Coordinates of C-alpha atoms and ligand atoms in Angstrom, one line a residue:
X1 CA -0.1 0.2 -0.1
X2 CA 1.3 3.7 -0.3
X3 CA 2.6 5.6 2.4
X4 CA 1.9 9.0 1.5
X5 CA -1.6 10.0 0.5
X6 CA -2.6 9.6 -3.1
X7 CA -1.9 12.5 -5.6
X8 CA -4.5 14.0 -7.9
X9 CA -3.1 13.4 -11.6
X10 CA -5.0 15.6 -14.7
X11 CA -3.8 13.4 -18.0
X12 CA -3.5 16.1 -20.6
X13 CA -3.9 15.2 -24.2
X14 CA -3.7 18.7 -25.9
X15 CA -3.0 18.5 -29.9
X16 CA 0.0 21.1 -29.6
X17 CA 2.7 22.0 -27.2
X18 CA 1.3 25.8 -27.0
X19 CA -2.5 23.9 -25.5
X20 CA -0.6 21.6 -23.6
X21 CA 1.1 24.5 -21.6
X22 CA -2.3 26.4 -21.1
X23 CA -3.4 23.0 -19.5
X24 CA -0.9 22.4 -17.4
X25 CA -1.9 26.0 -16.0
X26 CA -5.6 24.7 -16.0
X27 CA -4.2 21.9 -13.9
X28 CA -2.0 23.5 -11.6
X29 CA -5.4 26.2 -11.1
X30 CA -7.3 23.3 -10.4
X31 CA -5.2 21.6 -8.0
X32 CA -3.4 19.0 -9.5
X33 CA -0.3 17.2 -7.6
X34 CA 0.6 16.3 -11.0
X35 CA -0.1 15.9 -15.0
X36 CA 0.3 13.8 -17.4
X37 CA 1.8 14.6 -20.4
X38 CA 0.4 12.3 -23.2
X39 CA 2.9 12.8 -25.5
X40 CA 1.0 11.0 -28.5
X41 CA -1.8 13.4 -28.5
X42 CA 0.9 15.8 -30.0
X43 CA 0.8 16.2 -33.9
X44 CA 4.1 16.5 -35.4
X45 CA 5.7 16.0 -32.1
X46 CA 9.6 17.0 -32.1
X47 CA 11.1 14.7 -29.6
X48 CA 14.3 17.4 -28.7
X49 CA 12.6 21.0 -29.4
X50 CA 9.0 20.1 -27.8
X51 CA 9.6 18.3 -24.3
X52 CA 12.6 20.8 -23.6
X53 CA 9.2 23.9 -24.0
X54 CA 7.1 21.9 -22.0
X55 CA 9.5 20.4 -19.0
X56 CA 11.6 23.8 -18.6
X57 CA 10.4 25.9 -15.3
X58 CA 7.3 23.3 -15.1
X59 CA 5.0 23.8 -12.7
X60 CA 4.1 20.9 -11.2
X61 CA 5.5 17.6 -11.3
X62 CA 5.4 15.7 -14.6
X63 CA 4.8 12.7 -16.0
X64 CA 5.1 11.3 -19.5
X65 CA 3.7 8.9 -21.5
X66 CA 3.7 7.9 -25.2
X67 CA 1.6 5.6 -25.5
X68 CA 1.4 2.7 -28.6
X69 CA -1.7 1.7 -30.2
X70 CA -0.9 -1.1 -29.5
X71 CA -1.6 -0.3 -25.8
X72 CA -4.7 1.9 -26.6
X73 CA -2.8 5.0 -28.0
X74 CA -2.2 7.1 -30.7
X75 CA 1.6 6.5 -31.8
X76 CA 2.2 4.6 -34.6
X77 CA 6.1 5.2 -35.5
X78 CA 9.3 3.1 -34.8
X79 CA 9.3 1.2 -31.1
X80 CA 13.3 2.6 -31.1
X81 CA 12.3 6.2 -31.6
X82 CA 9.2 5.9 -29.3
X83 CA 12.0 5.1 -26.3
X84 CA 14.4 7.6 -26.9
X85 CA 11.8 10.2 -26.6
X86 CA 11.0 8.9 -23.0
X87 CA 14.8 8.4 -22.1
X88 CA 15.6 11.8 -23.0
X89 CA 12.4 13.0 -20.8
X90 CA 14.0 11.5 -18.4
X91 CA 17.6 12.9 -18.6
X92 CA 15.2 16.4 -19.3
X93 CA 14.7 16.0 -16.1
X94 CA 10.9 14.7 -15.6
X95 CA 9.7 12.8 -12.9
X96 CA 8.0 9.3 -14.4
X97 CA 7.5 7.8 -17.6
X98 CA 4.4 5.5 -18.1
X99 CA 6.0 2.3 -19.9
X100 CA 4.3 0.0 -21.5
X101 CA 4.3 -4.0 -19.5
X102 CA 5.5 -5.3 -23.0
X103 CA 8.2 -2.7 -23.4
X104 CA 8.8 -2.1 -19.9
X105 CA 12.1 -4.8 -19.9
X106 CA 13.8 -2.9 -23.5
X107 CA 12.7 0.3 -21.7
X108 CA 14.5 -0.6 -18.5
X109 CA 17.4 -1.9 -19.6
X110 CA 18.5 0.7 -21.6
X111 CA 18.9 2.8 -18.9
X112 CA 20.9 0.4 -16.5
X113 CA 23.1 3.0 -14.7
X114 CA 21.6 6.3 -15.7
X115 CA 18.8 6.0 -13.7
X116 CA 18.1 9.7 -11.6
X117 CA 17.6 9.3 -8.6
X118 CA 14.3 10.7 -7.7
X119 CA 12.7 9.5 -11.1
X120 CA 10.1 6.6 -11.3
X121 CA 9.1 4.3 -13.9
X122 CA 5.5 3.5 -14.0
X123 CA 4.9 0.2 -15.6
X124 CA 1.3 0.3 -17.2
X125 CA -1.3 -2.4 -18.4
X126 CA -4.5 -1.7 -20.0
X127 CA -7.3 -4.3 -20.7
X128 CA -10.2 -2.1 -22.6
X129 CA -12.5 -5.1 -22.5
X130 CA -12.8 -6.2 -19.1
X131 CA -11.5 -7.1 -15.9
X132 CA -9.8 -10.5 -15.2
X133 CA -9.9 -12.1 -11.7
X134 CA -8.2 -11.5 -8.3
X135 CA -6.2 -14.0 -8.6
X136 CA -5.2 -12.8 -12.5
X137 CA -5.0 -9.6 -11.7
X138 CA -2.3 -10.3 -8.5
X139 CA 0.1 -12.0 -11.0
X140 CA -0.4 -9.5 -13.5
X141 CA 0.9 -7.0 -10.8
X142 CA 3.5 -9.3 -9.9
X143 CA 4.6 -9.7 -13.3
X144 CA 4.7 -5.6 -14.1
X145 CA 6.6 -5.3 -10.5
X146 CA 9.8 -7.9 -11.4
X147 CA 10.1 -5.4 -14.7
X148 CA 12.0 -3.3 -12.3
X149 CA 9.1 -1.0 -12.2
X150 CA 9.3 1.5 -9.1
X151 CA 5.0 1.9 -9.4
X152 CA 2.7 0.0 -11.4
X153 CA -0.7 0.7 -13.1
X154 CA -3.4 -1.9 -13.7
X155 CA -6.0 -0.2 -16.1
X156 CA -9.4 -2.3 -16.6
X157 CA -12.1 -2.1 -18.0
X158 CA -15.8 -2.2 -15.6
X159 CA -18.7 -4.2 -17.8
X160 CA -20.3 -4.4 -14.0
X161 CA -19.2 -2.0 -10.7
X162 CA -18.7 -5.4 -9.1
X163 CA -15.5 -5.6 -11.3
X164 CA -14.0 -2.7 -9.3
X165 CA -14.1 -4.6 -6.0
X166 CA -11.8 -7.3 -7.8
X167 CA -9.2 -4.1 -8.2
X168 CA -9.7 -3.1 -4.7
X169 CA -8.5 -6.4 -3.3
X170 CA -5.6 -6.1 -5.2
X171 CA -4.9 -2.8 -4.4
X172 CA -4.4 -3.3 -0.9
X173 CA -2.8 -6.5 -1.2
X174 CA 0.2 -5.0 -3.2
X175 CA 3.6 -4.5 -1.8
X176 CA 4.5 -1.9 -4.0
X177 CA 2.7 1.2 -5.1
X178 CA -0.2 1.0 -7.4
X179 CA -2.3 2.2 -9.5
X180 CA -5.7 1.0 -10.1
X181 CA -7.8 2.2 -12.5
X182 CA -11.0 0.6 -13.9
X183 CA -12.7 2.3 -16.9
X184 CA -15.8 3.3 -17.9
X185 CA -18.9 4.6 -15.9
X186 CA -19.2 1.9 -14.2
X187 CA -15.9 1.6 -12.8
X188 CA -16.0 5.9 -11.9
X189 CA -15.7 4.4 -7.6
X190 CA -12.0 3.1 -8.4
X191 CA -11.1 6.9 -9.0
X192 CA -12.7 8.0 -6.5
X193 CA -11.8 5.8 -3.7
X194 CA -8.9 5.2 -4.6
X195 CA -7.7 7.0 -1.7
X196 CA -9.0 4.6 0.9
X197 CA -7.4 1.7 -0.5
X198 CA -3.8 3.3 -0.9
X199 CA -3.4 4.4 -4.6
X200 CA -0.3 5.8 -5.3
X201 CA -2.3 8.0 -7.7
X202 CA -5.8 8.8 -9.3
X203 CA -7.1 10.8 -12.4
X204 CA -9.2 13.9 -12.4
X205 CA -10.1 15.5 -15.5
X206 CA -10.0 19.5 -16.7
X207 CA -13.0 21.0 -16.7
X208 CA -12.3 22.2 -20.5
X209 CA -12.3 17.7 -21.3
X210 CA -15.4 17.1 -19.0
X211 CA -18.0 16.9 -22.2
X212 CA -15.7 13.5 -23.3
X213 CA -17.4 11.5 -20.8
X214 CA -19.8 13.9 -18.8
X215 CA -19.3 11.4 -15.7
X216 CA -15.9 11.7 -15.5
X217 CA -14.7 13.7 -11.9
X218 CA -13.0 16.7 -12.8
X219 CA -10.1 17.8 -10.5
X220 CA -12.8 20.2 -9.0
X221 CA -15.3 17.3 -8.8
X222 CA -12.7 15.5 -6.5
X223 CA -11.7 18.2 -4.7
X224 CA -14.9 20.2 -3.8
X225 CA -17.8 17.7 -4.1
X226 CA -16.2 14.6 -2.8
X227 CA -13.4 16.1 -0.3
X228 CA -11.2 13.2 -1.9
X229 CA -8.6 14.7 0.3
X230 CA -9.8 13.8 3.5
X231 CA -10.8 10.4 2.3
X232 CA -9.1 7.6 4.1
X233 CA -8.8 3.8 4.9
X234 CA -11.4 4.7 7.6
X235 CA -14.0 6.5 5.7
X236 CA -17.1 5.1 5.0
X237 CA -19.0 5.0 1.9
X238 CA -22.0 5.9 1.0
X239 CA -24.2 6.3 -2.2
X240 CA -27.4 6.4 -4.4
X241 CA -27.5 3.1 -6.5
X242 CA -29.7 3.7 -10.0
X243 CA -29.6 3.4 -13.3
X244 CA -29.5 6.1 -14.8
X245 CA -27.6 7.5 -12.2
X246 CA -25.9 10.7 -13.3
X247 CA -28.9 12.4 -12.6
X248 CA -28.8 12.4 -9.2
X249 CA -27.7 15.4 -6.8
X250 CA -27.1 13.1 -3.3
X251 CA -23.5 13.1 -3.5
X252 CA -23.6 16.8 -4.0
X253 CA -26.2 16.8 -0.8
X254 CA -24.2 14.5 1.2
X255 CA -20.7 14.9 1.0
X256 CA -21.4 19.1 2.0
X257 CA -23.2 17.5 5.0
X258 CA -20.2 15.3 5.7
X259 CA -18.1 17.4 5.6
X260 CA -20.2 20.4 7.9
X261 CA -21.0 17.9 10.5
X262 CA -17.4 16.8 10.4
X263 CA -18.3 13.1 9.2
X264 CA -15.8 10.7 7.5
X265 CA -18.1 9.8 5.0
X266 CA -17.7 10.0 0.8
X267 CA -21.3 9.4 -0.7
X268 CA -20.7 8.5 -4.8
X269 CA -23.0 7.5 -7.8
X270 CA -23.1 4.2 -8.1
X271 CA -24.5 2.9 -11.0
X272 CA -25.4 -0.9 -10.8
X273 CA -27.0 -3.1 -13.1
X274 CA -27.7 -6.2 -10.9
X275 CA -29.1 -5.0 -7.5
X276 CA -28.6 -8.6 -5.8
X277 CA -24.4 -9.0 -7.1
X278 CA -24.2 -5.2 -5.9
X279 CA -25.3 -5.8 -2.1
X280 CA -23.3 -9.5 -2.2
X281 CA -20.2 -7.7 -3.3
X282 CA -19.9 -4.3 -1.6
X283 CA -23.0 -4.4 1.4
X284 CA -20.4 -4.3 4.5
X285 CA -19.2 -2.0 7.7
X286 CA -16.9 -0.3 4.9
X287 CA -19.7 0.4 3.1
X288 CA -22.8 0.3 5.5
X289 CA -25.4 2.5 3.2
X290 CA -26.9 2.8 0.2
X291 CA -29.6 5.0 -1.0
X292 CA -31.9 2.9 -3.8
X293 CA -32.8 4.9 -7.1
X294 CA -34.6 3.9 -10.3
X295 CA -35.1 1.2 -11.3
X296 CA -34.3 -1.0 -8.3
X297 CA -36.4 0.1 -5.4
X298 CA -39.0 -2.6 -5.4
X299 CA -35.5 -5.1 -6.6
X300 CA -34.7 -3.8 -3.2
X301 CA -37.7 -5.0 -0.6
X302 CA -36.5 -8.7 -1.8
X303 CA -32.9 -8.0 -1.4
X304 CA -33.2 -6.9 2.1
X305 CA -33.5 -8.9 5.2
X306 CA -35.7 -6.6 7.0
X307 CA -38.0 -4.0 6.0
X308 CA -39.6 -1.3 7.8
X309 CA -43.3 -2.5 8.1
X310 CA -44.0 0.9 6.2
X311 CA -41.9 0.2 3.2
X312 CA -42.4 -3.5 3.0
X313 CA -46.7 -1.9 2.8
X314 CA -45.1 0.7 0.3
X315 CA -43.6 -2.0 -1.6
X316 CA -41.0 0.2 -1.9
X317 CA -36.9 0.6 -0.4
X318 CA -34.7 3.7 -0.8
X319 CA -32.5 3.7 2.1
X320 CA -30.3 0.1 2.4
X321 CA -28.5 0.1 5.8
X322 CA -26.2 -3.0 7.1
X323 CA -26.6 -3.8 10.6
X324 CA -24.8 -4.2 13.1
X325 CA -21.8 -5.6 11.4
X326 CA -22.9 -5.8 7.7
X327 CA -24.4 -9.5 8.5
X328 CA -28.1 -7.9 7.7
X329 CA -29.5 -5.5 5.3
X330 CA -32.9 -3.6 7.1
X331 CA -34.7 -1.7 3.9
X332 CA -36.6 1.8 5.1
X333 CA -38.8 4.3 2.5
X334 CA -37.7 8.0 3.5
X335 CA -40.0 9.0 -0.1
X336 CA -43.2 8.5 1.5
X337 CA -43.4 10.5 4.1
X338 CA -41.1 13.0 2.0
X339 CA -43.6 13.8 -0.5
X340 CA -47.0 13.7 1.0
X341 CA -45.4 16.5 4.3
X342 CA -44.4 18.3 1.1
X343 CA -48.0 18.4 -0.8
X344 CA -50.1 18.4 2.5
X345 CA -47.4 22.3 3.7
X346 CA -48.3 23.1 -0.5
X347 CA -51.8 22.6 0.3
X348 CA -51.6 24.2 4.1
X349 CA -49.8 27.5 2.6
X350 CA -46.6 27.1 4.3
X351 CA -43.1 25.5 3.2
X352 CA -42.0 24.1 6.4
X353 CA -43.2 20.4 7.8
X354 CA -46.5 21.0 9.9
X355 CA -48.1 18.8 12.9
X356 CA -51.5 19.5 12.0
X357 CA -53.2 16.6 12.8
X358 CA -55.8 16.3 10.2
X359 CA -54.4 16.0 6.7
X360 CA -55.1 18.5 4.2
X361 CA -55.7 15.9 2.0
X362 CA -58.3 14.4 3.6
X363 CA -60.7 13.4 1.0
X364 CA -59.3 14.8 -2.2
X365 CA -58.8 13.3 -5.5
X366 CA -55.3 12.2 -5.5
X367 CA -54.2 11.5 -9.1
X368 CA -50.5 10.3 -9.4
X369 CA -48.6 9.5 -12.4
X370 CA -46.3 6.3 -12.0
X371 CA -46.6 3.2 -10.4
X372 CA -43.1 2.2 -9.8
X373 CA -40.7 3.1 -6.5
X374 CA -42.2 6.6 -6.0
X375 CA -45.2 5.8 -7.6
X376 CA -46.4 3.5 -4.7
X377 CA -44.9 5.7 -1.8
X378 CA -47.4 8.6 -2.9
X379 CA -49.9 6.1 -3.8
X380 CA -49.5 4.9 -0.3
X381 CA -49.1 8.1 1.5
X382 CA -51.7 10.1 0.1
X383 CA -54.3 6.6 1.1
X384 CA -53.5 7.1 4.7
X385 CA -54.1 10.6 4.8
X386 CA -57.3 9.7 3.6
X387 CA -57.8 10.4 0.1
X388 CA -59.5 9.2 -3.0
X389 CA -56.4 7.2 -4.9
X390 CA -56.2 7.0 -8.6
X391 CA -53.6 5.4 -10.7
X392 CA -52.8 6.2 -13.8
X393 CA -49.4 4.5 -16.1
X394 CA -48.2 3.5 -19.2
X395 CA -48.2 0.1 -17.8
X396 CA -51.7 0.0 -17.0
X397 CA -51.1 -3.9 -15.9
X398 CA -48.7 -2.4 -12.8
X399 CA -51.6 0.8 -12.4
X400 CA -54.3 -1.8 -11.3
X401 CA -51.9 -3.8 -9.4
X402 CA -51.1 -0.5 -7.6
X403 CA -54.8 0.6 -6.9
X404 CA -56.0 -2.6 -6.2
X405 CA -53.1 -2.6 -3.1
X406 CA -53.5 0.7 -1.8
X407 CA -58.0 0.7 -2.3
X408 CA -57.7 3.1 -5.2
X409 CA -58.7 3.2 -8.8
X410 CA -56.9 2.7 -12.4
X411 CA -56.5 4.5 -15.3
X412 CA -55.1 4.0 -18.6
X413 CA -52.0 6.6 -20.1
X414 CA -54.9 7.7 -22.3
X415 CA -57.4 8.4 -20.1
X416 CA -55.4 10.3 -17.7
X417 CA -55.8 13.4 -20.3
X418 CA -59.4 13.8 -20.3
X419 CA -60.2 12.5 -16.3
X420 CA -61.4 15.7 -14.6
X421 CA -64.7 14.4 -12.3
X422 CA -64.0 17.1 -10.5
X423 CA -62.1 20.7 -9.8
X424 CA -59.3 20.8 -7.3
X425 CA -57.4 17.8 -7.3
X426 CA -54.0 16.7 -6.4
X427 CA -51.7 15.7 -8.8
X428 CA -48.2 14.2 -8.1
X429 CA -45.7 13.0 -11.1
X430 CA -43.9 9.8 -9.7
X431 CA -42.4 9.1 -13.4
X432 CA -38.7 9.5 -14.9
X433 CA -40.5 11.9 -17.7
X434 CA -39.2 15.4 -18.1
X435 CA -36.1 14.4 -16.0
X436 CA -32.8 15.3 -17.8
X437 CA -31.9 15.0 -20.6
X438 CA -35.3 14.7 -21.9
X439 CA -36.6 18.2 -20.1
X440 CA -39.1 19.0 -23.1
X441 CA -41.1 15.9 -22.4
X442 CA -44.2 15.6 -20.0
X443 CA -46.4 13.3 -18.3
X444 CA -49.7 14.8 -19.1
X445 CA -51.3 17.8 -22.4
X446 CA -51.2 20.7 -20.5
X447 CA -55.1 21.7 -20.7
X448 CA -55.9 18.6 -18.2
X449 CA -53.9 20.8 -15.4
X450 CA -56.8 23.2 -14.8
X451 CA -58.8 20.8 -13.6
X452 CA -55.8 20.6 -10.6
X453 CA -55.3 22.7 -7.5
X454 CA -51.5 20.9 -6.5
X455 CA -49.3 19.6 -8.7
X456 CA -46.3 17.8 -7.6
X457 CA -43.3 16.5 -10.0
X458 CA -40.6 14.0 -8.3
X459 CA -38.3 14.9 -10.9
X460 CA -36.3 17.5 -9.2
X461 CA -33.6 17.6 -12.1
X462 CA -34.8 20.0 -13.9
X463 CA -35.7 22.4 -10.6
X464 CA -38.5 23.7 -12.7
X465 CA -39.8 21.1 -15.1
X466 CA -42.2 21.5 -18.3
X467 CA -45.1 19.9 -15.8
X468 CA -44.4 22.5 -13.6
X469 CA -44.3 25.4 -15.4
X470 CA -47.4 23.8 -17.1
X471 CA -49.2 23.7 -13.8
X472 CA -48.8 27.3 -12.8
X473 CA -49.7 28.4 -15.7
X474 CA -53.0 26.7 -16.0
X475 CA -53.5 28.5 -12.2
X476 CA -52.0 24.8 -10.4
X477 CA -49.8 25.5 -7.3
X478 CA -46.8 23.6 -8.3
X479 CA -44.6 21.5 -6.1
X480 CA -40.6 21.6 -6.6
X481 CA -39.4 17.1 -6.2
X482 CA -36.6 19.0 -4.6
X483 CA -38.8 19.4 -1.7
X484 CA -39.1 15.5 -2.0
X485 CA -35.4 14.7 -2.2
X486 CA -34.1 17.2 0.9
X487 CA -37.1 15.5 2.9
X488 CA -36.1 12.3 2.1
X489 CA -32.7 12.6 2.7
X490 CA -33.4 13.6 5.8
X491 CA -34.9 10.7 7.2
X492 CA -31.6 8.8 4.8
X493 CA -29.6 10.7 6.9
X494 CA -30.1 9.7 10.0
X495 CA -30.4 6.0 9.4
X496 CA -26.2 6.2 7.8
X497 CA -25.2 7.9 10.3
X498 CA -26.9 7.7 13.6
X499 CA -26.9 11.8 13.8
X500 CA -29.8 14.4 13.7
X501 CA -29.9 15.5 9.7
X502 CA -28.9 19.6 9.0
X503 CA -31.2 20.0 7.2
X504 CA -30.4 23.5 6.4
X505 CA -26.8 22.5 5.5
X506 CA -28.6 20.2 3.1
X507 CA -31.3 22.1 1.6
X508 CA -28.5 25.1 1.2
X509 CA -26.5 22.1 -1.4
X510 CA -28.7 21.2 -2.8
X511 CA -29.8 24.6 -3.8
X512 CA -27.1 26.2 -4.6
X513 CA -26.0 23.2 -7.4
X514 CA -29.2 22.8 -9.2
Ligands
LIG601 P1 -39.2 3.3 -10.9 O1 -39.3 2.6 -9.9 O2 -38.4 3.1 -12.4 O3 -40.6 3.5 -12.0 C1 -40.5 4.0 -13.5 C2 -42.1 4.9 -13.7 O4 -41.5 5.9 -14.7 C3 -43.0 3.9 -14.3 O5 -44.3 4.2 -13.3 C4 -42.6 3.9 -15.3 O6 -43.4 3.0 -16.1 C5 -42.9 5.3 -15.6 N1 -41.6 5.3 -17.2 C6 -40.9 5.7 -17.2 N2 -40.6 6.1 -18.1 C7 -41.9 6.5 -19.0 C8 -42.2 7.0 -20.2 N3 -41.4 7.3 -21.3 N4 -43.4 7.0 -20.1 C9 -44.1 7.1 -19.4 N5 -44.2 6.6 -17.9 C10 -42.5 6.0 -17.6 O7 -38.9 4.6 -10.8 P2 -38.8 5.2 -9.6 O8 -38.1 5.5 -8.3 O9 -40.5 5.4 -8.9 O10 -38.2 7.1 -10.1 C11 -39.2 7.7 -10.7 C12 -39.4 9.2 -10.8 O11 -39.2 9.9 -10.0 C13 -37.8 9.7 -11.1 O12 -37.5 10.3 -12.1 C14 -36.9 9.4 -10.2 O13 -35.7 10.7 -9.5 C15 -38.6 10.6 -9.0 N6 -38.0 10.6 -8.1 C16 -37.6 11.6 -7.2 C17 -37.1 11.6 -5.6 C18 -37.2 13.0 -4.9 O14 -36.6 12.6 -4.1 N7 -37.6 14.0 -5.3 C19 -37.4 10.8 -4.8 C20 -37.9 9.3 -5.8 C21 -38.3 9.5 -7.3 P3 -44.1 1.8 -16.2 O15 -44.6 0.7 -15.4 O16 -44.7 1.5 -17.6 O17 -42.9 1.0 -17.1

């Protein structure tokens, strides 16, 4: 395991020396500890001339990589010239070079007796298809080290988020400094949790290159959103499980809140395909609890060992806690109270929770669009509060099942547009229609909205959805999913940490970012 804190490296892939120098300045300003200059991205690269300019008066330690096509890079030329350029970089005082396993022996023997004291060789291996078994990865690390590497780098590809756990195991058990990087969105946590497992360095993109992979963390994300400098082996890992997941503002809210209360935790996006496999791999004292999002809330009821009676009645779990020492998974639902209390407060004309005994929902006609996890929580909550519940859903069978469960009525999606038995109804959208990036979509035509007094949208990215805008224009009071998001997170925070939730901090963190 690395003895020092994990370094933050900015990979630079500009096409000219001038642009590369500009990127170095950007990396300095963003807080990188070192930059990786990808020589194979430079057009018309002139080793002597360009390396001197790039390395002269450098403002950060520099790692030079000249990746050949056969290892996933851009360089197609002569191998001898490639290694010569790396040696030149060494002679000019570069701090690290990255050389591929296949070329490592040639390179290392060619510098025998000439290696500067502080110069380090990273020997790397890239697998762009998959992540091998722990045994294979361990053998690979030994092979990389045997070349004479100072640091070994294992880059693999995540087909599933559970692949990353194998790389973490190898990093922790490796006797030499190691860089473990699992590529792809499903491998995101390999970058965020590198300091927890003692990785030598982790990569953070520059702001200007973020567009190429929107989920990719920038240096600023690592520092300001994930507080990566505070991550240590003892840091507890929390996160939101979902697919898709990039829209969730959970990391924004929880990481700011953890920092504010001094809790040693990190909260991450978890792109999960198979919930049972994920929980089997990760749920432990190190990963003590999760938020559960689309489309896993119903599957979570089955995956948990014990489910809180309200969550069981709803048929959806949005909070999974591994208790007491990772042996048992407990399931809760904090969505129900969050959504219903936000709607009640809007009906009462207040913005904060109220303890008035009678619910203003009593006797109201409450239409829920959606029969997934959020739809179930809203339908259950409305029923408990004495409303008459109607469910509309794209898949009508699911609307019927939910209506039967809560003693309500079911509508087809088409019928919803002309459903107006009375005025002053409540509408709750619990589908993902209108969520980023499909912000032009809406689950109900505008003309139908004039029969509603309150329109609630569970979607909270964007903060003001098309549905909310059209509801307001039609005379209804719009209630934002942001309010539900903050309130459900309040309940979750207590389950996660056992601490009282600092509501104002959580509110501010979310409102500042959406
Ligand atoms: P879910 O369990 O996957 O359910 C998704 C629901 O959306 C289903 O009813 C599905 O209908 C419907 N749906 C999906 N795409 C549709 C489309 N193109 N047209 C019509 N209906 C469509 O997801 P969930 O967990 O209930 O979440 C639903 C929404 O609520 C998401 O946008 C989520 O972000 C939001 N949410 C917000 C909060 C908050 O705190 N504000 C909390 C929870 C959820 P079918 O049954 O036909 O598939």
